[in-house]
XYZ file of C-alpha atoms in Angstrom:
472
model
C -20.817 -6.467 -37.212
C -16.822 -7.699 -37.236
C -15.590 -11.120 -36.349
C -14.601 -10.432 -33.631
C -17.832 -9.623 -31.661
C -19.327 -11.837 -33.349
C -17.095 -14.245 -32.273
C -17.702 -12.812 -28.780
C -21.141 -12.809 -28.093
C -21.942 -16.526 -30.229
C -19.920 -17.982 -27.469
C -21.410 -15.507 -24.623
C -24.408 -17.547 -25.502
C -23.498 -21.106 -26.775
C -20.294 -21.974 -24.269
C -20.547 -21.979 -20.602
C -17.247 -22.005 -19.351
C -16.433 -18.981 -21.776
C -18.864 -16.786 -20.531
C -17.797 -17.645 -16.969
C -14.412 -16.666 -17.697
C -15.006 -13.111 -19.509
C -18.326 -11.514 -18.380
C -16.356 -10.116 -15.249
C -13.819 -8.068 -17.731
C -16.369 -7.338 -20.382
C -17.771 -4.148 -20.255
C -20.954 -2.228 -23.102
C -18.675 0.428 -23.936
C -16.335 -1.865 -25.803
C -19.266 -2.461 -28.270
C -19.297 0.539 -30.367
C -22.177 -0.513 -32.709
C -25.649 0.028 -30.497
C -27.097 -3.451 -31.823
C -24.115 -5.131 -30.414
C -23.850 -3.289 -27.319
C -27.699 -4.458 -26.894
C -27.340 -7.791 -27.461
C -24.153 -7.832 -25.040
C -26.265 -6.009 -21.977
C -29.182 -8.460 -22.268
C -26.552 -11.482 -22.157
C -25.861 -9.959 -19.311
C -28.744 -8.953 -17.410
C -29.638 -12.481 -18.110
C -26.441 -14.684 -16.863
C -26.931 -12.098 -13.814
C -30.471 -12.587 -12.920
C -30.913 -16.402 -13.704
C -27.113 -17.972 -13.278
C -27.522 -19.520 -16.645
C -27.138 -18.577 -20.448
C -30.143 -17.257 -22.131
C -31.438 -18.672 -25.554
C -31.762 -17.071 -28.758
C -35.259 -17.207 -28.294
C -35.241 -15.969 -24.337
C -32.923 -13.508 -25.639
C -35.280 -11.845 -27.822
C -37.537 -11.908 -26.085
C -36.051 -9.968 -24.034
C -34.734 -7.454 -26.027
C -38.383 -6.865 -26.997
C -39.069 -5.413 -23.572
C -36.247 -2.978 -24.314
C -38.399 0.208 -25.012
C -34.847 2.501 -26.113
C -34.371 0.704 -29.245
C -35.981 1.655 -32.393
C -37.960 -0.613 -34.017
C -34.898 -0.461 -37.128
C -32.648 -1.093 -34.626
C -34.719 -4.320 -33.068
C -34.702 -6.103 -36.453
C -31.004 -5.832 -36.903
C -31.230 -7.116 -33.389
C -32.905 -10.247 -34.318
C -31.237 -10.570 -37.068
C -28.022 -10.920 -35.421
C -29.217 -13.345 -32.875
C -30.345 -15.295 -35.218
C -27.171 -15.472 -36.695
C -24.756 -16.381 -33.756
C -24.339 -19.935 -34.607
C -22.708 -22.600 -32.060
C -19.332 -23.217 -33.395
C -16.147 -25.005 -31.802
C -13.535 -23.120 -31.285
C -10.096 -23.971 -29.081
C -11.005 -22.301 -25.449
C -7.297 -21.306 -24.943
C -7.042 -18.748 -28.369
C -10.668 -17.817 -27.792
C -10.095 -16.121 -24.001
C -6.721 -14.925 -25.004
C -8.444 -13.264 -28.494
C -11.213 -11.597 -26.006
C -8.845 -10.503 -23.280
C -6.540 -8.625 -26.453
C -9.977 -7.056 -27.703
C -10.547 -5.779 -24.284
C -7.101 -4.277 -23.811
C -7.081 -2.683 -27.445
C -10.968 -1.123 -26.719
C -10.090 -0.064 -23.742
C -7.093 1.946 -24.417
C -9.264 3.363 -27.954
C -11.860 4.686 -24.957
C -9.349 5.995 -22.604
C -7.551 8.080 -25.543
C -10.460 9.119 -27.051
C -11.791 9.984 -23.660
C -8.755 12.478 -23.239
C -9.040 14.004 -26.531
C -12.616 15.418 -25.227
C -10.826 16.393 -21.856
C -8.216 18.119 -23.900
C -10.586 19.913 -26.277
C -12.927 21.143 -22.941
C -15.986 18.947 -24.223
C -15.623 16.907 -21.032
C -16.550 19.338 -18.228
C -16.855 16.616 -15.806
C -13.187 15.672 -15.319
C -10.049 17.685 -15.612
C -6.654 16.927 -17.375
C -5.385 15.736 -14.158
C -7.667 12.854 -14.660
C -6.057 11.618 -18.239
C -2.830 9.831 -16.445
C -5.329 7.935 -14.171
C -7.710 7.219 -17.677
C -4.903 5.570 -19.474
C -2.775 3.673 -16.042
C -6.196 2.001 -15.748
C -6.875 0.950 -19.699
C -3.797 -0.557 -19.688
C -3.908 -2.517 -16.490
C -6.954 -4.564 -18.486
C -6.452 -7.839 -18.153
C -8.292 -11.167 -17.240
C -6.943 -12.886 -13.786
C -7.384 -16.772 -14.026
C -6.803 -17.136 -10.477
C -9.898 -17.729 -8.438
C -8.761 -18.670 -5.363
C -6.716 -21.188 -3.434
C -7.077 -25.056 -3.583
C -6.082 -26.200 -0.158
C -5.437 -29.389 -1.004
C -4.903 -29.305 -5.158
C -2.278 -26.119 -4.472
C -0.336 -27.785 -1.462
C 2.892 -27.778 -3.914
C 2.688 -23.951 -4.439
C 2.015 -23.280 -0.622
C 5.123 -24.681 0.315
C 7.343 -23.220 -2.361
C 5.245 -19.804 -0.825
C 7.145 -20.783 2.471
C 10.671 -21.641 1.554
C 10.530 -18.895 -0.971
C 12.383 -15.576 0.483
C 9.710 -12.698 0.793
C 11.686 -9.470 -0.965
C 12.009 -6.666 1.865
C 13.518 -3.722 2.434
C 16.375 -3.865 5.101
C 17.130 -1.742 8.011
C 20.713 -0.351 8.598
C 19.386 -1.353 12.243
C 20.439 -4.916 14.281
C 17.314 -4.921 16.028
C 14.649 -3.129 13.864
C 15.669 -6.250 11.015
C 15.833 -8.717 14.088
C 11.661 -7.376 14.832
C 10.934 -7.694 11.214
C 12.833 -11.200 10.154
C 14.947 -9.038 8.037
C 13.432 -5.826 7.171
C 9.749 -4.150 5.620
C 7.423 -6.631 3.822
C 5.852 -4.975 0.440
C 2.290 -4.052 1.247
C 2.242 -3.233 4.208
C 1.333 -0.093 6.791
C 4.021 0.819 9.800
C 3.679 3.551 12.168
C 5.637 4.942 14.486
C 3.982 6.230 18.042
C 6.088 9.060 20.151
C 4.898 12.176 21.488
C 5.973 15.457 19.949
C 9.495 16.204 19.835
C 10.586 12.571 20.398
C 11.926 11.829 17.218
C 9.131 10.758 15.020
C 10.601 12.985 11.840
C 13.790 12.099 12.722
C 13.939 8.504 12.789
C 11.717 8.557 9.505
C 14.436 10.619 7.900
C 17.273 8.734 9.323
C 15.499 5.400 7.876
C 14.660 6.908 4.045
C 19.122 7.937 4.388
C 19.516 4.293 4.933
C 17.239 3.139 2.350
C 18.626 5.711 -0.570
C 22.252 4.456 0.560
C 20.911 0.663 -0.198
C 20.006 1.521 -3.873
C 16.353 1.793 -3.178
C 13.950 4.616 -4.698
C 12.656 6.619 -1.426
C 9.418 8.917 -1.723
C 9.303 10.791 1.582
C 6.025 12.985 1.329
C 5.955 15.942 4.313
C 2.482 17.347 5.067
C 4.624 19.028 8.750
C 7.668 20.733 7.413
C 8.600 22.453 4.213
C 10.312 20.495 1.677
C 13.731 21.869 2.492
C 13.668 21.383 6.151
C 13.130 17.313 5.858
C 16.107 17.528 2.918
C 18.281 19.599 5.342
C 17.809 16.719 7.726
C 18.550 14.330 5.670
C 21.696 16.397 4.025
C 22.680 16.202 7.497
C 22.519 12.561 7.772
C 24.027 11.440 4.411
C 26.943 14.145 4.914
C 27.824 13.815 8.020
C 27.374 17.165 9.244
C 25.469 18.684 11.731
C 22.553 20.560 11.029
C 24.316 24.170 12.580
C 27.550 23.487 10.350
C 25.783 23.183 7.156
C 25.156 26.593 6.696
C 28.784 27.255 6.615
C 29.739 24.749 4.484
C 31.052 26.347 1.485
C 29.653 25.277 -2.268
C 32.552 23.417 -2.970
C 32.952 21.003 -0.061
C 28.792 20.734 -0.345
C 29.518 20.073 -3.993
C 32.034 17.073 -3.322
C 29.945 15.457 -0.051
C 26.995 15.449 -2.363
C 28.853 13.658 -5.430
C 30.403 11.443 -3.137
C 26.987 10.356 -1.881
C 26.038 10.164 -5.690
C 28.435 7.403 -6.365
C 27.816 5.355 -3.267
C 23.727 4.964 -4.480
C 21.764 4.063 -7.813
C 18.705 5.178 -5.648
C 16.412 8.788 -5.846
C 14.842 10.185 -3.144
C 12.084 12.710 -3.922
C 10.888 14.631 -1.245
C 6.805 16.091 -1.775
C 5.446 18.728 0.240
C 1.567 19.180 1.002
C -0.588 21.860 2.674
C -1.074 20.601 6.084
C -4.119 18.242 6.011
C -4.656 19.164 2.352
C -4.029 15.884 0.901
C -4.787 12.178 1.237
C -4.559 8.979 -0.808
C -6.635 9.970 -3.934
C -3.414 12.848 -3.771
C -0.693 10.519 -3.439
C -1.912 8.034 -6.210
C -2.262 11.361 -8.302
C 1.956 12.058 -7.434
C 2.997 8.411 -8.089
C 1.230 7.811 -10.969
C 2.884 11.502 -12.623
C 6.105 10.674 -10.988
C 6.250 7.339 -13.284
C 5.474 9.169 -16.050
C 7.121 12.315 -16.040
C 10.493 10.978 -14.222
C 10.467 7.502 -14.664
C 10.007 7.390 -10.850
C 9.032 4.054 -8.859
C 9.123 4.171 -4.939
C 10.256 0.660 -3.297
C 9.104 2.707 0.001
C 6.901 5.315 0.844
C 7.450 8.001 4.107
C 4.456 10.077 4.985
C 5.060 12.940 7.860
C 2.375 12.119 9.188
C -0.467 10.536 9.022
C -2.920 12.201 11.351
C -3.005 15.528 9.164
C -3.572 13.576 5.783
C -7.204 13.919 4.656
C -9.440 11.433 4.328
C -10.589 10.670 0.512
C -13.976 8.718 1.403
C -15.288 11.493 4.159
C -15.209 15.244 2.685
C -13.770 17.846 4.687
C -15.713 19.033 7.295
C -18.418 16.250 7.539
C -19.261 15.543 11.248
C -17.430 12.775 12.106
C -15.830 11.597 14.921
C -11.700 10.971 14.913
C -11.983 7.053 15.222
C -13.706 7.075 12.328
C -11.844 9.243 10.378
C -8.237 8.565 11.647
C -9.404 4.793 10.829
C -10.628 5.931 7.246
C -6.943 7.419 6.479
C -5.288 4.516 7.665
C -7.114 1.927 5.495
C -6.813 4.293 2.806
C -3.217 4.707 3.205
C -2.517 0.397 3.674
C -4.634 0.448 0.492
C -2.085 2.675 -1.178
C 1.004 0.596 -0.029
C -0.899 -2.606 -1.299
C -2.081 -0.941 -4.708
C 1.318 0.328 -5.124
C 3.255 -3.148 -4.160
C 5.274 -0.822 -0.975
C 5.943 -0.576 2.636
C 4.589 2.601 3.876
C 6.008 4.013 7.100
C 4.237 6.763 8.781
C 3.788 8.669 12.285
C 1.336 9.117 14.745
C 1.099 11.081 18.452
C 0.650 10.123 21.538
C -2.379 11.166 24.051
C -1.402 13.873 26.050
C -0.583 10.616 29.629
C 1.228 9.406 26.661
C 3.645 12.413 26.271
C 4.752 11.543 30.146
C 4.795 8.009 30.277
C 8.182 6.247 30.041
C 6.030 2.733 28.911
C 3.834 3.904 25.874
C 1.336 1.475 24.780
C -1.404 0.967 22.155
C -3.788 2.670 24.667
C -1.725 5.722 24.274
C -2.627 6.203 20.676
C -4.296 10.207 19.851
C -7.415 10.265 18.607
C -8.210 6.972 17.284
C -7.508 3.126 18.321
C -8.990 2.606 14.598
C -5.301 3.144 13.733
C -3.153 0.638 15.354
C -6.253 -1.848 14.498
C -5.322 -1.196 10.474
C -1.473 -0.689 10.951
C 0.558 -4.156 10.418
C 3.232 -2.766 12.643
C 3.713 -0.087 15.153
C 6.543 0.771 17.716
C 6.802 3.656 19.798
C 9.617 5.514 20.822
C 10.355 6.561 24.586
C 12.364 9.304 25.658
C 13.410 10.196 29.435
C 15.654 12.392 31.106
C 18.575 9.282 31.825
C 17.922 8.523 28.195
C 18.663 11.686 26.560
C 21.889 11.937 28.953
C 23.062 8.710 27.373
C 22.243 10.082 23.902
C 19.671 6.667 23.271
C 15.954 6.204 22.530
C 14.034 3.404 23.554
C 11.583 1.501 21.194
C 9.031 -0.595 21.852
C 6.991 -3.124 20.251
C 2.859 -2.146 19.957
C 1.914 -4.424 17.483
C 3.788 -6.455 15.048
C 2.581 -8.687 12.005
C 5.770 -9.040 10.790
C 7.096 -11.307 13.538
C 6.939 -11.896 17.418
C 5.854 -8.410 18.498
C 7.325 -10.797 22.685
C 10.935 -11.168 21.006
C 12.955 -7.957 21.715
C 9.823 -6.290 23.147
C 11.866 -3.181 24.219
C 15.355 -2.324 23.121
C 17.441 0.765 22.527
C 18.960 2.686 19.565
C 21.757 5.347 20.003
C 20.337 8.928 18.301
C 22.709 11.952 17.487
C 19.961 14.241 16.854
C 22.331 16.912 15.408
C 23.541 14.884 12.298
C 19.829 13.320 12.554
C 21.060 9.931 13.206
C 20.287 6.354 14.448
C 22.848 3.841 15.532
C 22.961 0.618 17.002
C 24.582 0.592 20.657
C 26.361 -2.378 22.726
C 25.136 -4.945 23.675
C 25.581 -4.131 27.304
C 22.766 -1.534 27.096
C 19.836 -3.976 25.747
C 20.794 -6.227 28.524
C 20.322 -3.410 31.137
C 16.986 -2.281 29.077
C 15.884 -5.948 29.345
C 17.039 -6.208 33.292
C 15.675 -3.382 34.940
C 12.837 -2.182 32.717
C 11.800 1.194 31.718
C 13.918 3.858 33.073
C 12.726 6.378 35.551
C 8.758 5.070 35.369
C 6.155 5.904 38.146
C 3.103 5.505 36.174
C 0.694 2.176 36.258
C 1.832 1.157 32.775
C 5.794 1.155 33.809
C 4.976 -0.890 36.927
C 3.087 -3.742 34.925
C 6.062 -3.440 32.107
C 8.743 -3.865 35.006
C 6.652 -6.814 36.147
C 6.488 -8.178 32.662
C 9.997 -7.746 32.058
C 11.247 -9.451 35.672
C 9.486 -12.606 34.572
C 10.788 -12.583 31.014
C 13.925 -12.312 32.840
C 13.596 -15.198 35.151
C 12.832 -17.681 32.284
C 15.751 -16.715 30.533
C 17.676 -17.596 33.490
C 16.278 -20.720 34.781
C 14.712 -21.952 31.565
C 11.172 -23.330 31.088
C 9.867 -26.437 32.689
C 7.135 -28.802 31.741
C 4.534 -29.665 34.562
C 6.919 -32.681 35.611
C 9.257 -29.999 36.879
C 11.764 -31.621 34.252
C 14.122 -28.457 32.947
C 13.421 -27.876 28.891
């Protein structure tokens, strides 16, 4: 037996705060020799079972009820009980030494693992499976942390709240004004419209803006072909509408291209799936080979759109209803975005009183309210006849954990759908959004809005007062 599981499983048994600390991240198939692995699973079992560290004689004792060992292989056993002395050794070197024995035997399994993939004598798992094998050997490590001290870790809670939470910025006033400055990390965002709104568009005018910033973009289309969401998005970044670039000759292509080359450090790779072909387990397959095969790290994530992903917890064609599964996709995806250390926007329809109603709410989500329950933010963008004459789209706050979902409730962004573009507007028209509510609105939700929005309205103007009628 080598040093160091020796080392390893004297202290398992002999030093409390040791085996505390490692039997979480210790796993039998780091033990290659079967005694050692033996000794290691009854350790185990025992710590487990009793919340306290067995003996050497409870251990054998133990290990005498194991009926797969040979009776060769119990006296070598015993033997090496017997022979796991108490020793002192300095805490510090000893979990760091374990924690490097774990990384180093895990990344042996994973390789070896993927030479029997490779050679077919692994039927159970294809080659797909090998970049997944070795991402997760080398993520092995031990995490100290075991949770939060209110009152020891008051010092690190208020560095947490002066310290300035990295986002990624809108080239919007009053999409960064909703956020506090743009998309947390971790986090799911949707965006509610019915069809033909502008749900693709605004997601294509926002991953523009992002590549301009610098920032690695992965825009994933499960709707349209890969070249239709890059012809929108040529027709964004080039300023050109989507009719003209056809005629634009290779040349003049050529130079709008470079000169959008030199303006950005940032890649945008667009991935297209079979509609409602793919899911989560999918895109962690793409990022994962993306960072291997092209260096490739997203700082957001675009998925057109969510409703027609998979699920990859409920199989295809299991009888379930679409709460639960439109709920299963959106956890999955959040889990993605928080796995992953990205904002993920996506898109979702509205019901079909949705598609008609100038005041969209939560209520108006298709198919499942499991959805805006999981998301951490969700607008939804309005569209009426006076709106499209004054070339604008209206968005409204659903649901917002990012800030005050009350503070710029509704507000309006200009659109030029032919270069697939957003813009901020004047001022003048958020103050008319703001003053006379929802435009052209007959339905029960626009009425209550309108209501909502005079009274917001009024206590702008007069300003609060307390209940001494004193003006704050």
């Amino acid at each position: 037996m080598s040093r160091t599981e020796t080392l390893i499983l004297r202290n398992l048994i002999h030093n409390e705060n040791y085996s505390r600390a490692t039997l979480p991240y210790l796993k039998p198939e780091y033990f290659n020799d079967l005694v050692e692995r033996t000794v290691y699973e009854q350790i185990n079992e025992f710590v487990t079972k009793y919340n306290s560290l067995p003996t050497s004689e409870s251990l054998i004792i133990e290990i005498d009820n194991v009926s797969k060992i040979s009776d060769k292989d119990y006296e070598r056993c015993v033997e090496t009980i017997q022979g796991l002395t108490n020793e002192d050794v300095d805490s510090d070197w000893l979990i760091d030494t374990t924690e490097k024995w774990c990384q180093e035997k895990a990344i042996h399994n994973a390789i070896m693992d993927s030479i029997q993939i490779i050679d077919g004598s692994d039927t159970k798992r294809d080659k797909g499976s090998i970049p997944d094998l070795l991402t997760d050997a080398l993520s092995v490590s031990f995490d100290p942390n075991i949770g939060h001290d209110f009152l020891e870790d008051s010092d690190s809670r208020y560095e947490f709240y002066h310290r300035a939470e990295e986002k990624i910025p809108f080239d919007l006033e009053y999409f960064n004004k909703i956020t506090k400055g743009g998309l947390p990390k971790k986090s799911l965002n949707i965006i509610l419209a019915g069809t033909g709104v502008g749900k693709s568009l605004a997601m294509c005018h926002m991953a523009s803006a992002n590549l301009l910033e610098g920032k690695n973009v992965l825009y994933i289309t499960m709707e349209m072909a890969e070249e239709k969401i890059a012809q929108r998005i040529d027709a964004n970044l080039l300023n050109v509408t989507l009719d003209d670039l056809e005629s634009l000759s290779k040349d003049m292509y050529d130079k709008k291209i470079d000169r959008v080359r030199g303006k950005t450090c940032g890649k945008l790779i667009v991935k297209e799936y079979p509609t409602a072909s793919a899911g989560s387990g999918h895109f962690r397959h793409l990022l994962n080979e993306l960072k291997l095969k092209r260096s490739f790290k997203p700082d957001i994530i675009y998925i057109d759109y969510l409703n027609i992903c998979m699920s990859s917890r409920i199989r295809s064609g299991a009888q379930v209803n679409s709460y639960t599964l439109v709920k299963a996709i959106a956890e999955e995806l959040r889990g993605l975005a928080v796995e992953f250390n990205v904002p993920l926007i996506s898109a979702t329809q509205t019901t079909r009183s949705g598609y008609t109603n100038s005041d969209v709410g939560l209520e108006d989500t298709s198919e499942s309210f499991g959805l805006p329950a999981t998301a951490d933010m969700m607008i939804a963008l309005i569209s009426t006849e006076e709106l499209e004459d004054l070339g604008q789209i209206m968005v409204k706050q659903l649901k917002n954990r990012h800030g005050d979902p009350n503070l710029y409730k509704r507000f309006v962004v200009g659109v030029d759908r032919a270069k697939m573009r957003l813009y901020d507007v004047e001022q003048s028209a958020q103050e008319d959004v703001v003053d006379d509510g929802p435009l052209f609105d007959k339905s029960t939700f626009g009425s209550r809005a309108k209501e909502e929005d005079q009274m917001q309205w009024v206590t702008k103007k007069a300003g609060r007062k307390n209940f001494s009628g004193i003006q704050i």
